[in-house]
Every structure is written in structure tokens, then in C-alpha cells.
Coordinates of C-alpha atoms in Angstrom, one line a residue:
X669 CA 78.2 20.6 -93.8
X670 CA 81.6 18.7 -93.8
X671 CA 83.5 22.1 -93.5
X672 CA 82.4 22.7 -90.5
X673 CA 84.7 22.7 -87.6
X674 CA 85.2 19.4 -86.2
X675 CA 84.9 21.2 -82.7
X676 CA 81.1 21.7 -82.8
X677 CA 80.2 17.8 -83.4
X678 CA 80.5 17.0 -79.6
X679 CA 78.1 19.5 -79.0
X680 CA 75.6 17.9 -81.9
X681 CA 76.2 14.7 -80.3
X682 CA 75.3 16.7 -76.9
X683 CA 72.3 18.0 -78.1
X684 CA 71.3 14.8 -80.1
X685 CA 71.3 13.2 -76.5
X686 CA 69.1 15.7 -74.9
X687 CA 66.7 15.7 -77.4
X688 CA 65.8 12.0 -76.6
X689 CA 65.6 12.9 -73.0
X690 CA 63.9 16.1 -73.7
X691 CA 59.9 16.6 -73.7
X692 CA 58.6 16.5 -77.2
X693 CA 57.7 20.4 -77.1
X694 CA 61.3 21.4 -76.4
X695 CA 62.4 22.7 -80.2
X696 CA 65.6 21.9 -81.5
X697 CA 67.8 24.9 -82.9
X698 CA 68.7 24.6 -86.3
X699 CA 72.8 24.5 -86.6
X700 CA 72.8 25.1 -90.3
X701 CA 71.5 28.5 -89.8
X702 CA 73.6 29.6 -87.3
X703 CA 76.6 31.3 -88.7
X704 CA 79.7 30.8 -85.9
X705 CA 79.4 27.5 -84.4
X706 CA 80.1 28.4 -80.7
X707 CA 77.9 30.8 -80.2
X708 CA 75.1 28.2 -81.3
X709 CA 76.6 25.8 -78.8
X710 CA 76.2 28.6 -75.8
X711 CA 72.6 29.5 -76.8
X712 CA 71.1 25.6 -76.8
X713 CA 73.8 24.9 -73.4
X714 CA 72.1 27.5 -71.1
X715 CA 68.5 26.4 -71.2
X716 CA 68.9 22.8 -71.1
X717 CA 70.5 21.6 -67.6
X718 CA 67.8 23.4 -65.2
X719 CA 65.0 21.1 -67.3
X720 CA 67.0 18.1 -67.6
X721 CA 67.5 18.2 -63.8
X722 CA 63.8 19.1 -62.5
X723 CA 62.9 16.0 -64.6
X724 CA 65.8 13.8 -62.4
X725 CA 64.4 15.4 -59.2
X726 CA 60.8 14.3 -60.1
X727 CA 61.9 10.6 -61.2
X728 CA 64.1 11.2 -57.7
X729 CA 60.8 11.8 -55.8
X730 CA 58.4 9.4 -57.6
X731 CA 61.0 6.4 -57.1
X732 CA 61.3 7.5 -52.9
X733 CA 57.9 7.2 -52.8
X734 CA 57.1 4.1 -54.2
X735 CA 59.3 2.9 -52.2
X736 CA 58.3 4.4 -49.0
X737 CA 54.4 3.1 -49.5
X738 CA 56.0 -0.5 -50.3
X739 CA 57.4 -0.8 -47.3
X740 CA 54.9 0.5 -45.7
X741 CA 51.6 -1.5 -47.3
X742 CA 52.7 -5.0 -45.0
X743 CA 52.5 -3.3 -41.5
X744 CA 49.0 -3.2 -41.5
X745 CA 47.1 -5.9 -41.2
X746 CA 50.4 -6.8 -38.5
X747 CA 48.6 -3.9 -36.3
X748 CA 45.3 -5.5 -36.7
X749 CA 46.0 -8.8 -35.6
X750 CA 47.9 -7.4 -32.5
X751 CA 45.1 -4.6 -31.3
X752 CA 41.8 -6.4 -31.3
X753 CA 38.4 -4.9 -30.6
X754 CA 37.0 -4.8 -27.4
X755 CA 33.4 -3.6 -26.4
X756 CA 32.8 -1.2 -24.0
X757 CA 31.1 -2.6 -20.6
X758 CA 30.3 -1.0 -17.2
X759 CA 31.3 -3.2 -14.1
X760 CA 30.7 -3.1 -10.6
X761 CA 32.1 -5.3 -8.0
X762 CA 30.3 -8.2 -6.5
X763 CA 30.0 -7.3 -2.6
X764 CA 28.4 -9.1 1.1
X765 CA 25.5 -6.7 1.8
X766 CA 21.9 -7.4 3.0
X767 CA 19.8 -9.3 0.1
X768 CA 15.8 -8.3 1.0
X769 CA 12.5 -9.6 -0.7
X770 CA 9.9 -7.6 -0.8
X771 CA 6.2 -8.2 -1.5
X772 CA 4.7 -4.5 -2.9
X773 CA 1.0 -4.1 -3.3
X774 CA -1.5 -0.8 -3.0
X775 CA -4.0 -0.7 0.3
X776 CA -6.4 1.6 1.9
X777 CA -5.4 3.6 5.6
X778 CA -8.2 3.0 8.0
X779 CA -7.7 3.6 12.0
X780 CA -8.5 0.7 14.1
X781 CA -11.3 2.0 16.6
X782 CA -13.5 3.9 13.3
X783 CA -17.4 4.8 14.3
X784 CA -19.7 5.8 11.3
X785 CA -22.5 7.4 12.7
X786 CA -25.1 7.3 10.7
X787 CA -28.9 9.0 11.6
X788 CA -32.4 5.8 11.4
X789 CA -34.7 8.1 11.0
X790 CA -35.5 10.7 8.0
X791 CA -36.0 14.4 9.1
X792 CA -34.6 17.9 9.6
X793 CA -31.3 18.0 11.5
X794 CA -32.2 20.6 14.3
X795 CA -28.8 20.3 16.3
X796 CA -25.1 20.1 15.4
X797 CA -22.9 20.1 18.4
X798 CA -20.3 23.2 18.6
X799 CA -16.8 23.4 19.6
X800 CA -15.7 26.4 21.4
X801 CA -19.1 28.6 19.9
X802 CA -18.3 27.2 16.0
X803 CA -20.5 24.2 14.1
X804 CA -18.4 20.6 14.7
X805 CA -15.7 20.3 12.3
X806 CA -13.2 18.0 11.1
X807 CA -10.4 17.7 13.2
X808 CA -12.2 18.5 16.4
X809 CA -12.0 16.3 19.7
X810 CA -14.5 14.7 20.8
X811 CA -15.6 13.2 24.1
X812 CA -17.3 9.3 24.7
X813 CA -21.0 9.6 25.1
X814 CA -21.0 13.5 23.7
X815 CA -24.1 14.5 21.9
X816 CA -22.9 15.2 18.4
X817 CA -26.2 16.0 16.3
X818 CA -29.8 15.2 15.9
X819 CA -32.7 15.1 13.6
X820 CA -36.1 16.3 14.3
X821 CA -37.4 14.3 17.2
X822 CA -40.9 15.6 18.7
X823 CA -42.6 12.3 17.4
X824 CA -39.7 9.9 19.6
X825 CA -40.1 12.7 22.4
X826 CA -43.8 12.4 22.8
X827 CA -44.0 8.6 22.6
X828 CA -40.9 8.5 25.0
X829 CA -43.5 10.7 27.8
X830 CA -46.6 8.7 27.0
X831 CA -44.4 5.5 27.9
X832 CA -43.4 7.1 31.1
X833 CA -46.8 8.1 31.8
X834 CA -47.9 4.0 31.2
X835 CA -45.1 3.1 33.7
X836 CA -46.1 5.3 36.2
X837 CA -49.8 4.2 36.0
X838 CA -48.7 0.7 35.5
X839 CA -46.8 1.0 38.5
X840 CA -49.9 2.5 40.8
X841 CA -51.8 -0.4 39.8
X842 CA -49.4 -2.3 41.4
X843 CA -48.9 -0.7 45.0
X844 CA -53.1 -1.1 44.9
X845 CA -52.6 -4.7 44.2
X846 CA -50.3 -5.3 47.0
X847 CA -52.2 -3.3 49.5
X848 CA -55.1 -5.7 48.5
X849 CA -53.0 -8.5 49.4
X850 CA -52.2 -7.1 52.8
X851 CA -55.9 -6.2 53.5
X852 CA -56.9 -9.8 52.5
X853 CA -54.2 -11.2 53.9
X854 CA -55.6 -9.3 57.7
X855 CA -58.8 -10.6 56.4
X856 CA -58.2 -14.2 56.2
X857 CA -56.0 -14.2 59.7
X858 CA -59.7 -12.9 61.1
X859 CA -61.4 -15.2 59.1
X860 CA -59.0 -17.8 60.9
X861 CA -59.7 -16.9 64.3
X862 CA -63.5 -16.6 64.1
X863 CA -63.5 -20.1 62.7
X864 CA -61.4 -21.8 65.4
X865 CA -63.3 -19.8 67.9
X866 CA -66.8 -21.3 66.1
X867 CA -64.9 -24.6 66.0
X868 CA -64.6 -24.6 69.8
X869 CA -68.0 -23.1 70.9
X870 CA -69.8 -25.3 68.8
X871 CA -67.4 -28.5 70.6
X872 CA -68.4 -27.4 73.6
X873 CA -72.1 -27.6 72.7
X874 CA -72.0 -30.9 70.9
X875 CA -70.7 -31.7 74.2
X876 CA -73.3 -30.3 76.3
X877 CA -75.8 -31.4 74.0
X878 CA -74.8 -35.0 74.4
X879 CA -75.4 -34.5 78.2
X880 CA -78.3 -33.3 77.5
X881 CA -77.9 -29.6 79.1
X882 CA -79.0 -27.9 76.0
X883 CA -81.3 -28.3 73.3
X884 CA -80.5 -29.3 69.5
X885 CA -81.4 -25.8 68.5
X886 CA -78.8 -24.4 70.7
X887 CA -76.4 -26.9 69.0
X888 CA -77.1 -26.4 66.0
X889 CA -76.8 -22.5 66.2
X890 CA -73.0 -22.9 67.1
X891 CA -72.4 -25.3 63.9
X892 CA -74.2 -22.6 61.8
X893 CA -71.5 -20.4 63.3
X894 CA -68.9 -22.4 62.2
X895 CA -69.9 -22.8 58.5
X896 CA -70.6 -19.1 58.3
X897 CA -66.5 -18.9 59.9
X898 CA -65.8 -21.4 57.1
X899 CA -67.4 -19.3 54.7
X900 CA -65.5 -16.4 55.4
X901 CA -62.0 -17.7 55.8
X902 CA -62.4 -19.3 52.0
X903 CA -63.5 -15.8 51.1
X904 CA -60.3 -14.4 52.6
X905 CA -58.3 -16.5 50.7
X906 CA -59.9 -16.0 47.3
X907 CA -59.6 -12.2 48.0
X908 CA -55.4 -12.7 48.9
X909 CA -55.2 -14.7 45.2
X910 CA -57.4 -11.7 43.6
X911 CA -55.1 -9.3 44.8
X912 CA -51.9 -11.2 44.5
X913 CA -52.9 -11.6 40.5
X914 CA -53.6 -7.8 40.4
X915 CA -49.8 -7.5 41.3
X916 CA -48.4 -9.6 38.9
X917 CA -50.7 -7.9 36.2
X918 CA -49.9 -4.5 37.4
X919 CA -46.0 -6.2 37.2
X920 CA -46.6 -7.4 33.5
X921 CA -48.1 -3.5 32.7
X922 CA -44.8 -1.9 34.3
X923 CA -43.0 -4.5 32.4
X924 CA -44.5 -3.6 28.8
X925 CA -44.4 0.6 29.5
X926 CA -40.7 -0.4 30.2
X927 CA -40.7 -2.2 27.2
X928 CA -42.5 0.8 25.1
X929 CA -40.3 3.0 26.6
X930 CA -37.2 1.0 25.6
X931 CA -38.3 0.9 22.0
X932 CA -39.1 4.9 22.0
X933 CA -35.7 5.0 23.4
X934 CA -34.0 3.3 20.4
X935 CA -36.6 5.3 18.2
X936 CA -34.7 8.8 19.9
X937 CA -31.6 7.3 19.7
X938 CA -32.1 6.8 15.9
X939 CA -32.5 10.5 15.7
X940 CA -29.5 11.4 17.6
X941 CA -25.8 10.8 16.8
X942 CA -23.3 10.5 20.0
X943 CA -19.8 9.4 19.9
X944 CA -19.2 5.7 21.1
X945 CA -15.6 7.1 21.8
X946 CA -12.6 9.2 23.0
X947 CA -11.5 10.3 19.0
X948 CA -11.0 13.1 16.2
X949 CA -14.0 14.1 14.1
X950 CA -12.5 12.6 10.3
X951 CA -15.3 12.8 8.5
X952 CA -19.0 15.4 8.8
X953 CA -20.9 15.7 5.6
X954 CA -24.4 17.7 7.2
X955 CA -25.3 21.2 8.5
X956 CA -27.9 22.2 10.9
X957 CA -31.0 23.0 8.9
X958 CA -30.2 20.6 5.8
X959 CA -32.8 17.5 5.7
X960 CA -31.4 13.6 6.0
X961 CA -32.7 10.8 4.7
X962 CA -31.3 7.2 4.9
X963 CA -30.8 6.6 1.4
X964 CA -28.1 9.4 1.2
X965 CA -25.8 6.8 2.7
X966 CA -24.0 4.8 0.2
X967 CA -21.9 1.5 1.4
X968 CA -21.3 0.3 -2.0
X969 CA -17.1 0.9 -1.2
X970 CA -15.6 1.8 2.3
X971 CA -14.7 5.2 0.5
X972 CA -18.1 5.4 -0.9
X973 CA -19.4 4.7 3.1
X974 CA -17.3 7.3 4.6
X975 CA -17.8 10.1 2.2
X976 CA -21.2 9.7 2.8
X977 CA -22.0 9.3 6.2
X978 CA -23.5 12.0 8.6
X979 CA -20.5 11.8 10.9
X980 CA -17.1 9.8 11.4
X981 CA -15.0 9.4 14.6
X982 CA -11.5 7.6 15.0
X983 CA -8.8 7.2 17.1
X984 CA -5.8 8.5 16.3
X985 CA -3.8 6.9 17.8
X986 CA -3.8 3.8 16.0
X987 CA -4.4 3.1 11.9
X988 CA -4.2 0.0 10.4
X989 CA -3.9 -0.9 6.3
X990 CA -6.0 -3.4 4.5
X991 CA -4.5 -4.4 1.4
X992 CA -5.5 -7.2 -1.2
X993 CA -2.4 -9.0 -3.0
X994 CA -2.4 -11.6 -5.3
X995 CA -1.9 -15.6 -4.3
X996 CA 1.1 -16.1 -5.4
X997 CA 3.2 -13.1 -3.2
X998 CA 0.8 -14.2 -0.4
X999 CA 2.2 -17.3 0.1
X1000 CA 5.7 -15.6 1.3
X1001 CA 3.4 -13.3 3.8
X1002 CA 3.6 -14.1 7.5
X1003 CA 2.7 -12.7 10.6
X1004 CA 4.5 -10.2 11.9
X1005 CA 6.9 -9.3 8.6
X1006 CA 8.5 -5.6 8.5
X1007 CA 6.2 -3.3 6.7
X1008 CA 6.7 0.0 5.5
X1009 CA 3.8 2.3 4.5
X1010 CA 3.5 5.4 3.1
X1011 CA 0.7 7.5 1.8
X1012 CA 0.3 7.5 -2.4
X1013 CA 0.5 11.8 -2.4
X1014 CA 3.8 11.4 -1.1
X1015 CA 5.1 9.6 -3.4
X1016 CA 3.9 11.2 -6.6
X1017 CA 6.4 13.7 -7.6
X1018 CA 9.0 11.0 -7.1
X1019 CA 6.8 8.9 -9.4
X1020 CA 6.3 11.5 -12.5
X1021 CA 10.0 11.8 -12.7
X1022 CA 10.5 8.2 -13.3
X1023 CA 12.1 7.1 -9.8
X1024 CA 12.7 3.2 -9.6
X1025 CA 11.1 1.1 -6.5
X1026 CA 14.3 0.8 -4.9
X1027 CA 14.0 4.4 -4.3
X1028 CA 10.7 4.4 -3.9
X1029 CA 11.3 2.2 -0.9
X1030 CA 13.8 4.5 0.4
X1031 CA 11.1 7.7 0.0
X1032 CA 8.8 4.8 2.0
X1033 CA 11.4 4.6 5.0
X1034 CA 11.5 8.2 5.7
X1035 CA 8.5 9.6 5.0
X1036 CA 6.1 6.7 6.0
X1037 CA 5.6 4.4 8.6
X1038 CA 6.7 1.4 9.5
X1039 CA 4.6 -1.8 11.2
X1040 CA 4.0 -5.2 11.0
X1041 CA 1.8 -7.9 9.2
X1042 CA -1.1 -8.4 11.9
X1043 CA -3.6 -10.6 10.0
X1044 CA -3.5 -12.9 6.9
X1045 CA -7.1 -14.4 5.7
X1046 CA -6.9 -17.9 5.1
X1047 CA -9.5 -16.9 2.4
X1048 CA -9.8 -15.3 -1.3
X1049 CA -11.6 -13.0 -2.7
X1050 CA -14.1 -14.6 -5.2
X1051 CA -13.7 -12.0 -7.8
X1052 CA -9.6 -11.3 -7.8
X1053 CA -8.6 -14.2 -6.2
X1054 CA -6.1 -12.2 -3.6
X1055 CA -5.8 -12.6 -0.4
X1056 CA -6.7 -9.7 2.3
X1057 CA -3.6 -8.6 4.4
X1058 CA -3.6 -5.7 7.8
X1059 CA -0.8 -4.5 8.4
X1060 CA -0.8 -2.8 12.5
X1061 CA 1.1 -2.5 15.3
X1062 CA 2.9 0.8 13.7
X1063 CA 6.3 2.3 15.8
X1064 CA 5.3 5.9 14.5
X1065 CA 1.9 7.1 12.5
X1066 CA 3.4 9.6 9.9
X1067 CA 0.9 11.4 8.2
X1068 CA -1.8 8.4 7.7
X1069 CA -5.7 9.6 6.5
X1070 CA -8.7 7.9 6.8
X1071 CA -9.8 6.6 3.5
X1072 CA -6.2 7.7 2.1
X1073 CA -4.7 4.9 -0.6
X1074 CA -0.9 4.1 0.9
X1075 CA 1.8 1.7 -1.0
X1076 CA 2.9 -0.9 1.5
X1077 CA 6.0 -2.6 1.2
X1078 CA 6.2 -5.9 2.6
X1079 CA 9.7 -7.8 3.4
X1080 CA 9.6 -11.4 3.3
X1081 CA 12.4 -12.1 3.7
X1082 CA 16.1 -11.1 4.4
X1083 CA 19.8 -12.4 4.8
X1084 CA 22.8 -10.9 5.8
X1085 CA 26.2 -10.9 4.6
X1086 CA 24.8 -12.4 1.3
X1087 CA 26.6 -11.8 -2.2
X1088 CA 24.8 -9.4 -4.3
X1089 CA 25.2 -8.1 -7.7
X1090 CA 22.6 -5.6 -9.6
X1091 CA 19.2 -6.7 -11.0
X1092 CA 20.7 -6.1 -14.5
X1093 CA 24.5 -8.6 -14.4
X1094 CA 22.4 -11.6 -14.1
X1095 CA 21.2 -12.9 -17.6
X1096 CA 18.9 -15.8 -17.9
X1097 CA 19.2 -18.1 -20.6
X1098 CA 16.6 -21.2 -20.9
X1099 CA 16.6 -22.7 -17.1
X1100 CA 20.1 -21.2 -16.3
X1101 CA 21.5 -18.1 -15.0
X1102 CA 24.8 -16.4 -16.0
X1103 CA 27.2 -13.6 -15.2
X1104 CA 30.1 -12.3 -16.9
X1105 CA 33.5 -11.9 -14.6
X1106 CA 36.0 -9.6 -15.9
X1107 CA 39.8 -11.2 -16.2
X1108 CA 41.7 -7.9 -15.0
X1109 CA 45.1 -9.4 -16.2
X1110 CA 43.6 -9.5 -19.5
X1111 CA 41.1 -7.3 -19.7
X1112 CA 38.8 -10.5 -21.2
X1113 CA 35.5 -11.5 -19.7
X1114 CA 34.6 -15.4 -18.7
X1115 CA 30.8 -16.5 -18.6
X1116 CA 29.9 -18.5 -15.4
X1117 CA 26.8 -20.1 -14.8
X1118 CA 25.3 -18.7 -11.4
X1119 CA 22.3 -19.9 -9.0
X1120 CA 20.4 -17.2 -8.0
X1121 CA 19.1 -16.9 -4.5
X1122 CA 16.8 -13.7 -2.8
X1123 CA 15.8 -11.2 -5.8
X1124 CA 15.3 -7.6 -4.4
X1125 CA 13.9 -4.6 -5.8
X1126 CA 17.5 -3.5 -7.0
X1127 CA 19.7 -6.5 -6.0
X1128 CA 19.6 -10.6 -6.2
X1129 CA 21.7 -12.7 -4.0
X1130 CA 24.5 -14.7 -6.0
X1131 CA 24.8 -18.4 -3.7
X1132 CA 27.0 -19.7 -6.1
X1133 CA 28.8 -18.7 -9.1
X1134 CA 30.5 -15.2 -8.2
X1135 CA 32.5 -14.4 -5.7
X1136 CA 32.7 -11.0 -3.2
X1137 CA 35.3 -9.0 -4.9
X1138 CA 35.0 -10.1 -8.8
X1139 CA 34.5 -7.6 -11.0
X1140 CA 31.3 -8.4 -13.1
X1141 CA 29.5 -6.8 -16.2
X1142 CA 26.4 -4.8 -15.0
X1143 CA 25.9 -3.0 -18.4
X1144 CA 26.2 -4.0 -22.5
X1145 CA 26.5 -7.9 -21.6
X1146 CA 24.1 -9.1 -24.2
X1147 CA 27.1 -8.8 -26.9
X1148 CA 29.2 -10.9 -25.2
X1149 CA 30.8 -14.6 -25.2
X1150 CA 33.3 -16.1 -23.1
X1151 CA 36.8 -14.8 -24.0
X1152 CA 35.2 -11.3 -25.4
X1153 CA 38.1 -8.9 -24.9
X1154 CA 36.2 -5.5 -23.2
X1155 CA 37.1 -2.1 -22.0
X1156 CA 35.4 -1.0 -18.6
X1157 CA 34.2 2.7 -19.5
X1158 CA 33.2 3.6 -15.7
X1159 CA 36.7 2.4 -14.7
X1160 CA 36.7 5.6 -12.1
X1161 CA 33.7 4.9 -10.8
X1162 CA 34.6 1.4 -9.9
X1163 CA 38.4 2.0 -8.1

């Protein structure tokens, strides 16, 4: 080993190094065995350098990156503290438009001038008026004092002729009575004149008879003549009162035929139905032929009373609604308050798909009608305890039914020019009220206290707190707190 050449120990010392940088699976060539020293040296050489610098590169590359996530690790919570959360809001912007009360209740559509007609007497209907050749229907016109139907009437007929009958004779007893009086009357006028004519004969013989020219007899045959004169005028005038009582009996017969007739009158007019107006048949519930009796009618509800009834007329031309609303929303109602009205079918597509009572409202205004409070009773009902309100006086009847139910809308009252923000951007917390304003500058939100003022159906006036113009949270405000940084997410919608 110490003969070797001297020139091969700087290539043991070589390898010696790269062994202890070398992985331990790298195999070290044994020199001894190998005859020529260089040619050893070349075999070990040529392997060697590619490993020893892949293992540099990857010490290069683990180093770089250590590095790189060092300086790296500190920036983060830096980015944190500089971008802080903000919620996401919708805003709108507080503006001067008109804040409205409203006052909403259900009522029932009735005209003003409504006749039931209903039959007082039990019987077949033998007569239903006809229109044009075709049985009375709903819908048709009718006339005042027209003949609309009747029920079977022989029994009001007949008493009806035996009453004229009694008036007629009653009436004949009288013209004999008051011919009696005239004949009596003639009577007693004779009587009159042959008892001043007995009155004066017999003077003139009292006379003579105190001269002595005739006898006593004589005398006495001219007083007879005067009581007999007496006589008769006193019969004359108990024959004028005879007769004069005869006419004021016959009088008190007329009077009570007139009277029977009057009640058979009523009794007809129980079986007949004629219309106490100029109107529109609404409602006709029986046929010529069917049989009525009085206890078909049922007046437990004003439905109940119209459904039922033989025949009702109305005016068209003027409807009124009777509603029933609770005390409290009474106490804003007044005389002569906008009304809108609208019939319940109108409205019920609009309510199955969920519309809100703004909208409603809206629907209301086009397709209903609009009129005014006309009465308010100054009494409640015992059993709800509401109070009954009509609302009349209608610009324009659009499509109003007897009988039909109608939402009524009632405004109580109304400003203009007022500040309003949406239902929803007013939060109420104990006895206070707040909003939150967005700081645009910012983008933070600050939480005023506000004092509410009229609350519509959409709407509530702001009187203090918010001004026109100020952007305020409508939606996602029940997270916040004064200084809460938040990003507007309808931002378009709001420019």
C-alpha cells in the first residue's frame, strides 16, 4: 500500500470527502483491487459530480423557500387589520312624498233606494210579469207602480166585490135618508103655516067671543084647531130628526164598507208584488206555478233576506257600503274621508299570489270605486264592539252587486311633502324608534333615534331624525350598531 504512487492519494483524499457528503447507499470502490491507479480515479470521478450537485440544488431550493414563506408569514394579519368586514345592506334614500293613513276593513255593497218585495199571503203564484214575451228576470227594468207578480187571490177578490156591494147599498140608504129630510123638512114648513093660520083664526074668535058674537063652542073649535096645528108641526120635526139620523147611519154604513173595502184592499195587496220604484230587477227567486209561503223568507242576515225573497228591486244608480270596524280605527273615521272600494272577486288572483296592501290599494284605485264616509254611528255593536260605517256619495259605480262583500279602504289622514322612508328602515326598540344612515365617505352606518309621524300601508313619515336625501338601511339592519362598516348590494338600484 506504501508503493503506490503518490499521485493517486489526492484522489483518496477526493473520494474520502465525498463519501461523507455522499448518501449512505452510494458504494465505495475498493482501490486495492484495482490494478493502475488512474483508471480507478476516472471510474469513481465520472458518477460522482451530477449527484453531488442535485443534492446542492435541493439544499439550494429548500433554503429559497424557507425563506420566501418567512417573509411572507408577517403580512397577514397586516391585511386583516386594514380590510375589515362589512355586512351587506340594501338602502334607499329618504324622500318628500305624500305620507297617507289608511283605515282597511271588509263591508257589504247594498244600493241606497233597495225594495224587497216580499208576498203576506200563502198561495199559488198565478202571475209573473214578462218582459218583451219572456218570464221577469234579473237585470230587467222595471217601471214604479208596475205589477210584478201575484199569488192566488179569488178569496181577496171576492171580499173586495162584496165590500163594494156594502158601499153601494150603504150609500142608497143614505140618498133615502136625505130625501126623508127634505120631505119632513116640506112637512114641518106646512105644519108651520097651518099652525099660525089656527093661531090667528082662533085670535079672532077669542075676540069675537069676548064681544059676544059667537058662542063658546065656536071658540073653542078654532083652539082645537090650533092644538091639532101644534100637533102636527112637532110631528114634522120629529120626522126631519128621524130622517136626518137615517143619514148619518147610512154615512157610518158607507164609512165601514169603505173601511172593509180598505182592509180587502191591503188583503189583495198582500197577494200582489208591485215595484215601489223606477229600478233593475237584482234579485227573483219564484216561477209562475211554484207555491209561496211566508216562512220561506229568512231575515236572519241581509244576505240570508235577499237570497230569499220573492223579488228585489234597486236603483242603480246609487250603492252604498256598510261596513263594521273595530273602535279603535273608528276613532280616526270622519265624515266625508276618501274611500276607495272595490269588490272582493276582484281582488282574489292578486291575493293568492301574495300581493301586499299597498298594492292591493293600487288594484282598489283602478278597478273600484271611489266615495266618501257618509255616516258614522255614535253606537257599538253589542256583540263585536265595532262601530258601523257607509260609505256613499260615489264619483263612479264600477262594477258594485247587491249583496257582493267589497274591501274598503279608508284614508284618515294625509300630508304632503312629508319625509318617508319604507315600513321596514324604522326599527323599534323599547319606547324609541331608530334608523340607520349610511356615511357615504366611509361607507360606515350611524344609528339615529327618529320620531315617527303618519304610518302608511308601505311608508311612515320620518318628523324628525332623517333627513330628504340620506341614504338609510331598508334591508339586513338587525345586525347592526353604530360605526358597522357595510357594503350597499343594490348600489344600482339606488343611483
Amino acid at each position: 500500500m506504501n508503493d503506490e504512487n503518490p499521485k493517486s492519494q489526492p484522489y483518496s483524499q477526493s473520494l474520502g470527502l465525498v463519501q461523507e457528503i455522499q448518501p449512505p447507499e452510494v458504494e465505495q470502490p475498493n482501490v486495492e483491487n484495482t490494478s493502475p491507479g488512474k483508471p480507478a480515479a476516472r471510474i469513481l470521478k465520472k458518477p460522482l459530480w451530477p449527484v453531488m450537485t442535485l443534492a446542492m440544488l435541493v439544499l439550494a431550493g429548500f433554503t429559497s423557500w424557507k425563506i420566501y414563506h418567512g417573509l411572507q408569514q408577517p403580512s397577514s394579519p397586516e391585511t386583516v387589520e386594514t380590510r375589515p368586514t362589512r355586512l351587506p345592506v340594501r338602502v334607499t334614500y329618504a324622500k318628500k312624498s305624500l305620507a297617507q293613513a289608511w283605515v282597511f276593513d271588509e263591508g257589504i255593497s247594498l244600493p241606497v233606494q233597495l225594495r224587497v218585495l216580499n208576498f203576506y199571503a200563502d198561495g199559488d203564484i198565478t202571475y209573473v210579469a214578462k218582459n218583451n214575451g219572456v218570464a221577469l228576470k234579473e237585470g230587467d227594468f222595471v217601471s214604479r207602480g208596475q205589477l210584478l207578480a201575484t199569488v192566488d187571490d179569488r178569496r181577496q177578490t171576492s171580499s173586495m166585490v162584496t165590500s163594494e156591494a156594502d158601499i153601494q147599498v150603504a150609500i142608497n140608504e143614505r140618498d133615502q135618508s136625505q130625501a126623508s129630510v127634505l120631505q119632513a123638512k116640506a112637512e114641518l114648513a106646512k105644519a108651520e103655516s097651518d099652525l099660525a093660520l089656527a093661531q090667528t083664526e082662533y085670535r079672532r074668535y077669542q075676540s069675537l067671543f069676548e064681544q059676544g058674537a059667537v058662542s063658546a063652542s065656536s071658540r073653542d073649535v078654532y083652539r082645537n084647531r090650533v092644538d091639532q096645528a101644534q100637533a102636527a108641526f112637532k110631528i114634522a120635526q120629529q120626522t126631519i130628526t128621524s130622517a136626518e139620523d137615517n143619514v148619518r147611519v147610512a154615512e157610518s154604513s158607507i164609512q165601514s164598507a169603505q173601511a172593509r173595502r180598505t182592509s180587502t184592499a191591503v188583503d189583495l195587496e198582500d197577494t200582489q208584488l208591485m215595484s215601489p220604484i223606477d229600478g233593475v230587477i237584482a234579485y227573483i227567486n219564484i216561477r209562475e206555478g211554484e207555491y209561496w209561503s211566508s216562512q220561506y223568507l229568512s231575515t236572519n242576515t241581509p244576505q240570508d233576506l235577499i237570497e230569499t225573497a220573492p223579488i228585489v228591486v234597486v236603483d242603480p244608480s246609487s250603492y252604498e257600503v256598510e261596513l263594521e270596524i273595530q273602535a279603535d280605527d273608528a276613532n280616526a273615521v270622519r265624515s266625508g274621508q276618501r274611500a276607495y272600494v272595490v269588490l272582493e272577486e276582484a281582488l282574489s288572483a292578486a291575493q293568492a299570489s301574495g300581493t301586499n296592501q299597498q298594492n292591493l290599494l293600487e288594484i282598489a284605485k283602478q278597478r273600484g270605486s271611489e266615495g266618501r264616509v257618509f255616516a258614522i254611528s255614535p253606537s257599538q255593536t253589542p256583540g263585536s264592539r265595532g262601530t258601523k260605517i257607509v260609505i256613499r256619495d260615489f264619483q263612479q259605480v264600477r262594477n258594485l252587486k247587491v249583496g257582493a262583500r267589497a274591501y274598503v279602504w279608508i284614508e284618515t289622514e294625509a300630508k304632503q311633502d312629508a319625509t318617508v322612508l319604507p315600513l321596514g328602515s324604522v326599527l323599534a326598540r323599547g319606547q324609541h324608534f331608530f334608523a340607520f344612515v349610511v356615511n357615504q365617505a366611509d361607507g360606515t352606518v350611524q344609528q339615529r333615534q327618529v320620531t315617527p309621524g303618519i304610518e302608511g300601508l308601505a311608508g311612515i313619515e320620518i318628523l324628525a331624525g332623517v333627513e330628504p336625501g340620506e341614504l338609510v338601511v331598508t334591508d339586513g339592519q338587525n345586525r347592526l350598531v353604530d360605526g358597522t362598516p357595510v357594503e350597499i348590494i343594490n348600489q344600482e338600484a339606488v343611483k
